[in-house]
GROMACS .gro file of C-alpha atoms in nm:
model
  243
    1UNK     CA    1   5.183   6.714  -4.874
    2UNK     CA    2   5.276   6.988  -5.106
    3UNK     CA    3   4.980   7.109  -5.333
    4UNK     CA    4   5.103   6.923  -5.717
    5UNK     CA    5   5.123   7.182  -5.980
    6UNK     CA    6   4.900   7.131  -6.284
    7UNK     CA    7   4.731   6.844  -6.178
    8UNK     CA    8   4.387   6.786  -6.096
    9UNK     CA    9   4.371   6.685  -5.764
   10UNK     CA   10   3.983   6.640  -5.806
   11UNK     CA   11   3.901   6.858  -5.486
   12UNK     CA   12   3.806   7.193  -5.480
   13UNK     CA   13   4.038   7.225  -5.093
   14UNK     CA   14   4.394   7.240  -5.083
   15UNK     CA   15   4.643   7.003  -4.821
   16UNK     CA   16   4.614   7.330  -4.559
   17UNK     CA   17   4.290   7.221  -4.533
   18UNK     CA   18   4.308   6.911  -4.526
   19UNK     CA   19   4.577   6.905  -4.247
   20UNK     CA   20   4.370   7.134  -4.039
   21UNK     CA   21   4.033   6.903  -4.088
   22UNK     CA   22   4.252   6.556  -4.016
   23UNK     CA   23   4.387   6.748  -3.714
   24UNK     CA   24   4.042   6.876  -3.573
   25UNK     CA   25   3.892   6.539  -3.630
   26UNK     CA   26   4.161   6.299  -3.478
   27UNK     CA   27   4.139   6.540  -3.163
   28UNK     CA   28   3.796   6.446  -3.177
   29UNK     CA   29   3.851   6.062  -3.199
   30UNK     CA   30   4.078   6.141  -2.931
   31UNK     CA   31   3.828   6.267  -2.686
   32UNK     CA   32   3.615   5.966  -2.736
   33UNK     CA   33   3.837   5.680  -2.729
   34UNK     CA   34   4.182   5.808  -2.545
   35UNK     CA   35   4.331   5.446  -2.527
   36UNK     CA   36   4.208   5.305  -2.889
   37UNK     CA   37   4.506   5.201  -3.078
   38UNK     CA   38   4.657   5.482  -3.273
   39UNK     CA   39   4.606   5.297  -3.639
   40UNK     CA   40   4.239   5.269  -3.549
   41UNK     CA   41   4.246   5.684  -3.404
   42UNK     CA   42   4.394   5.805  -3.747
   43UNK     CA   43   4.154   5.536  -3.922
   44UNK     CA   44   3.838   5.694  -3.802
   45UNK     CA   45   3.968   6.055  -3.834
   46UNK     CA   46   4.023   6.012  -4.187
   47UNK     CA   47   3.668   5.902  -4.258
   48UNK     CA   48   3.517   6.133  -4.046
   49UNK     CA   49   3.705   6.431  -4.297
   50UNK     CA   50   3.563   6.231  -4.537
   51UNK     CA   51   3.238   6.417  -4.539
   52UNK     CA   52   3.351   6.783  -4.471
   53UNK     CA   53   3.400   6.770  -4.845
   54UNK     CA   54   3.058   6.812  -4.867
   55UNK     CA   55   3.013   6.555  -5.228
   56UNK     CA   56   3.209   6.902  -5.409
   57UNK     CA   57   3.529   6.673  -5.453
   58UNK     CA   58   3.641   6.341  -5.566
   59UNK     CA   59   3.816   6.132  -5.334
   60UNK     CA   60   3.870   5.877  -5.564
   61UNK     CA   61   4.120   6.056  -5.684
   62UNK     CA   62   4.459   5.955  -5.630
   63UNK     CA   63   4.607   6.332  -5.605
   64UNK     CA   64   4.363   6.457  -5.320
   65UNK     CA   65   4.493   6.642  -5.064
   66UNK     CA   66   4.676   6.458  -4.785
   67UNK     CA   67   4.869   6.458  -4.494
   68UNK     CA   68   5.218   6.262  -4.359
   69UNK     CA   69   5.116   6.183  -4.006
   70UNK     CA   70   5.335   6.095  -3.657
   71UNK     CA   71   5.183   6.018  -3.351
   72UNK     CA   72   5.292   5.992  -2.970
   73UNK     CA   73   5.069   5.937  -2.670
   74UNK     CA   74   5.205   5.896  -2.343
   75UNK     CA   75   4.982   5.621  -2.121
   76UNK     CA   76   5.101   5.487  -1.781
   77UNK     CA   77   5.449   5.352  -1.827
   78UNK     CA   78   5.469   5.345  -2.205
   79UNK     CA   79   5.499   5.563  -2.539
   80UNK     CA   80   5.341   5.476  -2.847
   81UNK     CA   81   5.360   5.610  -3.159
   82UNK     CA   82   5.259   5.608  -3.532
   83UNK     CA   83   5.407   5.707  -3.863
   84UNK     CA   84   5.268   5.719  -4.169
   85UNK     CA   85   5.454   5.879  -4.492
   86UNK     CA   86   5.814   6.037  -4.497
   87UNK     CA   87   5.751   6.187  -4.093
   88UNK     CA   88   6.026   6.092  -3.860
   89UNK     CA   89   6.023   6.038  -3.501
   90UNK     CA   90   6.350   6.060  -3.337
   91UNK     CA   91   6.374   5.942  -2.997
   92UNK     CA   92   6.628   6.026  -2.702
   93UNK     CA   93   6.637   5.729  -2.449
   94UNK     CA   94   6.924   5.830  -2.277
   95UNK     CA   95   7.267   5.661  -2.414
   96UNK     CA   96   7.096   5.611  -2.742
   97UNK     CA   97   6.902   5.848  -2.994
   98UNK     CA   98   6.709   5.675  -3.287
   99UNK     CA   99   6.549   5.771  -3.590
  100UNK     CA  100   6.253   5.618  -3.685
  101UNK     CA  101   6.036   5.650  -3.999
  102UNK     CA  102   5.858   5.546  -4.279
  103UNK     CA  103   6.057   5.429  -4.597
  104UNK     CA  104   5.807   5.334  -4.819
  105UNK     CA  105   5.760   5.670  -4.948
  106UNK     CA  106   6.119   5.785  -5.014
  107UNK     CA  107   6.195   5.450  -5.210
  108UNK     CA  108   5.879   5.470  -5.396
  109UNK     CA  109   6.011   5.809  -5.533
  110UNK     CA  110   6.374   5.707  -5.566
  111UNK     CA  111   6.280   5.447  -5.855
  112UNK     CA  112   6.068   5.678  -6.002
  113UNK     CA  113   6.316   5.943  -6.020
  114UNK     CA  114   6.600   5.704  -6.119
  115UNK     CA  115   6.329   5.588  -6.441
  116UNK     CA  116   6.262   5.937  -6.530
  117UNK     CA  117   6.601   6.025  -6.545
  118UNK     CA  118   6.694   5.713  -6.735
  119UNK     CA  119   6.414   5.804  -6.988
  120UNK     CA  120   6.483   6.156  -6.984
  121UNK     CA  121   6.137   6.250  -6.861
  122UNK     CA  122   6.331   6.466  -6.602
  123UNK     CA  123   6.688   6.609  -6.665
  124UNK     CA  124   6.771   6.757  -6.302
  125UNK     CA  125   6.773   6.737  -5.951
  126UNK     CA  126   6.486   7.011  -5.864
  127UNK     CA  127   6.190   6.929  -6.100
  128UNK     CA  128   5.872   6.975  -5.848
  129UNK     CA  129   5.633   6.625  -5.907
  130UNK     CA  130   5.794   6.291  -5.988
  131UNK     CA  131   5.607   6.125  -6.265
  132UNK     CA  132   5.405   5.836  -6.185
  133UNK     CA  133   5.366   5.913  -5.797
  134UNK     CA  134   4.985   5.898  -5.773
  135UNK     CA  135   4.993   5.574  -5.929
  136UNK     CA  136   5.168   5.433  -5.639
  137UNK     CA  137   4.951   5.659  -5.356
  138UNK     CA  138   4.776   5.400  -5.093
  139UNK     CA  139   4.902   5.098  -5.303
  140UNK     CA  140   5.060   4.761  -5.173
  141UNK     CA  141   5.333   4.859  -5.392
  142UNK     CA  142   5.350   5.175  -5.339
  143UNK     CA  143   5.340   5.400  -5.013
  144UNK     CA  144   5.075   5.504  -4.778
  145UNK     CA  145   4.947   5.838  -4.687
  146UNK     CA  146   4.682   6.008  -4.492
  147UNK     CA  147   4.425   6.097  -4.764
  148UNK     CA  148   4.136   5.985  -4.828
  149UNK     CA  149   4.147   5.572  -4.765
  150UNK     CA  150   4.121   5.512  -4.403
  151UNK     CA  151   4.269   5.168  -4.466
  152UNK     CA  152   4.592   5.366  -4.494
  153UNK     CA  153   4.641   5.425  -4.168
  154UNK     CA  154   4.623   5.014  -4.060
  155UNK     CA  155   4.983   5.031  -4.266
  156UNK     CA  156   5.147   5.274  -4.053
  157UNK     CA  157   5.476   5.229  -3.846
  158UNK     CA  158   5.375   5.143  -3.496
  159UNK     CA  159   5.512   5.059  -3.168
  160UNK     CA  160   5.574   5.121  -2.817
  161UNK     CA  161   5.845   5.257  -2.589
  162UNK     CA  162   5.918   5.276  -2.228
  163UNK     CA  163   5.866   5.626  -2.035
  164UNK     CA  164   6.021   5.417  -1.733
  165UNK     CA  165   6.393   5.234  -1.665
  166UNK     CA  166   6.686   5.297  -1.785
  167UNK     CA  167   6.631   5.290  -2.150
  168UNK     CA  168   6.336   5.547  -2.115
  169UNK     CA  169   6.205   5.798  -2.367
  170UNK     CA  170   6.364   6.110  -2.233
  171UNK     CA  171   6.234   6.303  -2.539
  172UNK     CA  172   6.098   6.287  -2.857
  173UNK     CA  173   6.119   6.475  -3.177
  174UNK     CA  174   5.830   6.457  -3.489
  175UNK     CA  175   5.993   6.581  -3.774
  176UNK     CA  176   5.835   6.596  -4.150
  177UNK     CA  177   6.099   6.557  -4.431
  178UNK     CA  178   6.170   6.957  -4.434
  179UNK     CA  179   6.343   6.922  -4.094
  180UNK     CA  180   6.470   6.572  -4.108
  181UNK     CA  181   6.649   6.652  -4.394
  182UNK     CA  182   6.886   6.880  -4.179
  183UNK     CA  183   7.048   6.527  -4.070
  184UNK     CA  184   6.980   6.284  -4.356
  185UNK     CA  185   7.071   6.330  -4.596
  186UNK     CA  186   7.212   6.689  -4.579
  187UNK     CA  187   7.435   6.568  -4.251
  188UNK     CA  188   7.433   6.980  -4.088
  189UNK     CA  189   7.371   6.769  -3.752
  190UNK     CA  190   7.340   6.401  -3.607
  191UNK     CA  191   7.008   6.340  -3.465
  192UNK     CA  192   7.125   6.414  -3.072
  193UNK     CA  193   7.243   6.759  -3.199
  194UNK     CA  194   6.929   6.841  -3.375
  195UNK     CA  195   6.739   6.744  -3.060
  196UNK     CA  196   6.983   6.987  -2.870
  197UNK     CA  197   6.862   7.251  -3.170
  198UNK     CA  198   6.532   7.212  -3.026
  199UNK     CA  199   6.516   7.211  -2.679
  200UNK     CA  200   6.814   7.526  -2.678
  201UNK     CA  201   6.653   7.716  -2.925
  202UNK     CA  202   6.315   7.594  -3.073
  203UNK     CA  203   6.197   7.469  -3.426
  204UNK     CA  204   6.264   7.802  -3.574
  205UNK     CA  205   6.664   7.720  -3.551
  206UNK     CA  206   6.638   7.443  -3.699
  207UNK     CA  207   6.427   7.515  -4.013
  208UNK     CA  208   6.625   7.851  -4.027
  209UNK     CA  209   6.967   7.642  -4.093
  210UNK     CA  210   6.794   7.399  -4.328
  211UNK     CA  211   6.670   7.700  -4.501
  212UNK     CA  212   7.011   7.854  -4.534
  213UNK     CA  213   7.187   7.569  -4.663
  214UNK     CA  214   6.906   7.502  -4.935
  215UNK     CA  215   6.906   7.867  -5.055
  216UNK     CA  216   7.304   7.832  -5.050
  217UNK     CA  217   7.228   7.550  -5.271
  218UNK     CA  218   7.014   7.655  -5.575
  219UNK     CA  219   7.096   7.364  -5.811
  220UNK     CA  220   7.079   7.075  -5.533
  221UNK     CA  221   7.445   6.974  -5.557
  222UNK     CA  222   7.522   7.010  -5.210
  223UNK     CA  223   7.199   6.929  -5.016
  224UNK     CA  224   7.059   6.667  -5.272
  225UNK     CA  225   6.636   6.717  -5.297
  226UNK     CA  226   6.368   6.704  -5.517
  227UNK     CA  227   6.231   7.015  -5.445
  228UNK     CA  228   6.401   7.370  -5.387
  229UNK     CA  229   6.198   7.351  -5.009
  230UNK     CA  230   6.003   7.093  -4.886
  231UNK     CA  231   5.751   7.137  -4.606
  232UNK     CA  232   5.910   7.230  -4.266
  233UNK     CA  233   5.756   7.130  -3.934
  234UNK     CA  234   5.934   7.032  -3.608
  235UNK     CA  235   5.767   6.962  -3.227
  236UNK     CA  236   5.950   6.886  -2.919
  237UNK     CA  237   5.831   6.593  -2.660
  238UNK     CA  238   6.010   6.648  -2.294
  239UNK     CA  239   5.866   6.392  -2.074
  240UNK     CA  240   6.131   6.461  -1.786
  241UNK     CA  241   6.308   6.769  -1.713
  242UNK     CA  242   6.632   6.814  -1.888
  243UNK     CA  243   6.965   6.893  -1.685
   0.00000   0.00000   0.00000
C-alpha cells in the first residue's frame, strides 16, 4: 500500500513499517503453528502488529497503513496459497500457466474512478488517491486488505495445488500490481514469458521494463494506471529444477 497523500492515516508509522512488522510477525506465527491454515496464519499476525503501535495510533482508522498479501507453503504433496488485495500468484503447472488474484480491489476502484470522472471530481488518468476508497477498506462491499482487522484475512483467496502428477506446480510467481501490470493490462508479456523474465534474469528485468514503458508513458495513454508507478515487487518459487 502506497502511503495516501494528505490524508490522515491516524498512525504516526508509515506502510514500510507496517510491511516489515506483518512480515516479522507472520514468520513468527509460522514458527509456532507450521501447518495452521494460512487465513488463520495472516489472522493472528495481524493482531499480533496490532500492539507494536504502542496505543500512539488509531487503528480504527480506515487509512492505516496496510499491506496486499500472497502466500505459498509447500507441505507433503500439495501447495497452498493465499491472496489478499490486488497480489497475483501466477502458477506454471506444466502445459498450463494461470493467473490468480484478488478482484475485489481493482473493481472497487474501477467504479470509483468511473463516478469521479462522471462527476468531474477527477479529470485524468494519473490523479494519485481515488475518492471514496477508505470507505470501502475491509467492507462486505468493498475489498479486503491486510491492515488492521484480522477478520480480513478469513476473506482471502485460498486454495491448494498439487506439487505431484502431471499437472504439478512447477513454479510459482507472487507478483503485487507493479509487476503484474507488465502483462495485464499493459500486455509487454503473457504470463509464461514473464515467468521466463524471472527465472533468466531475476525481478530486476522485469520491474526495469515495466519501468520503461511507464516513464515512456507520462500521461497513461499507452499503459493505462492510476498512478505514474505503483509498488513493484516480484519473487520466484522453483520447486523442481528447470531444463
Amino acid at each position: 500500500m502506497t502511503k495516501p497523500s494528505n490524508i490522515d492515516t491516524g498512525c504516526v508509522h508509515g506502510p514500510a513499517w507496517y510491511v516489515r512488522r506483518l512480515v516479522a510477525r507472520l514468520h513468527d506465527v509460522a514458527a509456532l503453528s507450521p501447518s495452521a491454515p494460512l487465513a488463520s496464519m495472516l489472522a493472528e499476525g495481524i493482531d499480533r502488529v496490532r500492539p507494536d503501535h504502542d496505543g500512539a495510533c488509531d487503528l480504527a482508522n480506515p487509512a492505516t497503513p496496510a499491506a496486499t498479501v500472497c502466500l505459498v507453503r509447500a507441505i507433503g504433496s500439495t501447495l497452498d496459497y493465499l491472496i489478499l488485495s490486488d497480489c497475483t500468484l501466477v502458477i506454471d503447472q506444466g502445459d498450463s500457466v494461470t493467473a490468480l488474484t484478488d478482484e475485489r480491489f481493482a473493481r472497487v476502484i474501477a467504479r470509483l474512478r468511473q463516478r469521479a470522472l462522471a462527476d468531474g471530481t477527477v479529470t485524468g488518468p494519473i490523479v494519485g488517491q481515488t475518492p471514496g476508497k477508505y470507505a470501502l477498506t475491509n467492507q462486505p462491499d468493498g475489498y479486503w486488505i491486510a491492515g488492521a482487522t484480522p477478520a480480513a484475512a478469513h476473506e482471502a483467496v485460498t486454495g491448494t495445488l498439487p506439487l505431484h502428477g502431471s499437472d504439478r506446480v512447477r513454479q510459482a510467481a507472487l507478483l503485487t500490481d507493479g509487476t503484474s501490470c507488465a502483462v495485464d493490462p499493459y500486455q509487454l508479456l503473457d504470463w509464461r514469458q514473464l515467468i521466463d523474465v524471472l527465472v533468466d534474469d531475476g525481478p530486476h528485468e522485469l520491474i526495469r521494463r515495466v519501468r520503461q514503458a511507464e516513464n515512456g508513458d507520462p500521461a497513461a495513454d499507452r499503459y493505462p494506471r492510476y498512478k505514474r508507478h505503483d509498488d513493484a515487487t516480484a519473487a520466484l518459487c522453483l520447486f523442481e529444477e528447470t531444463p
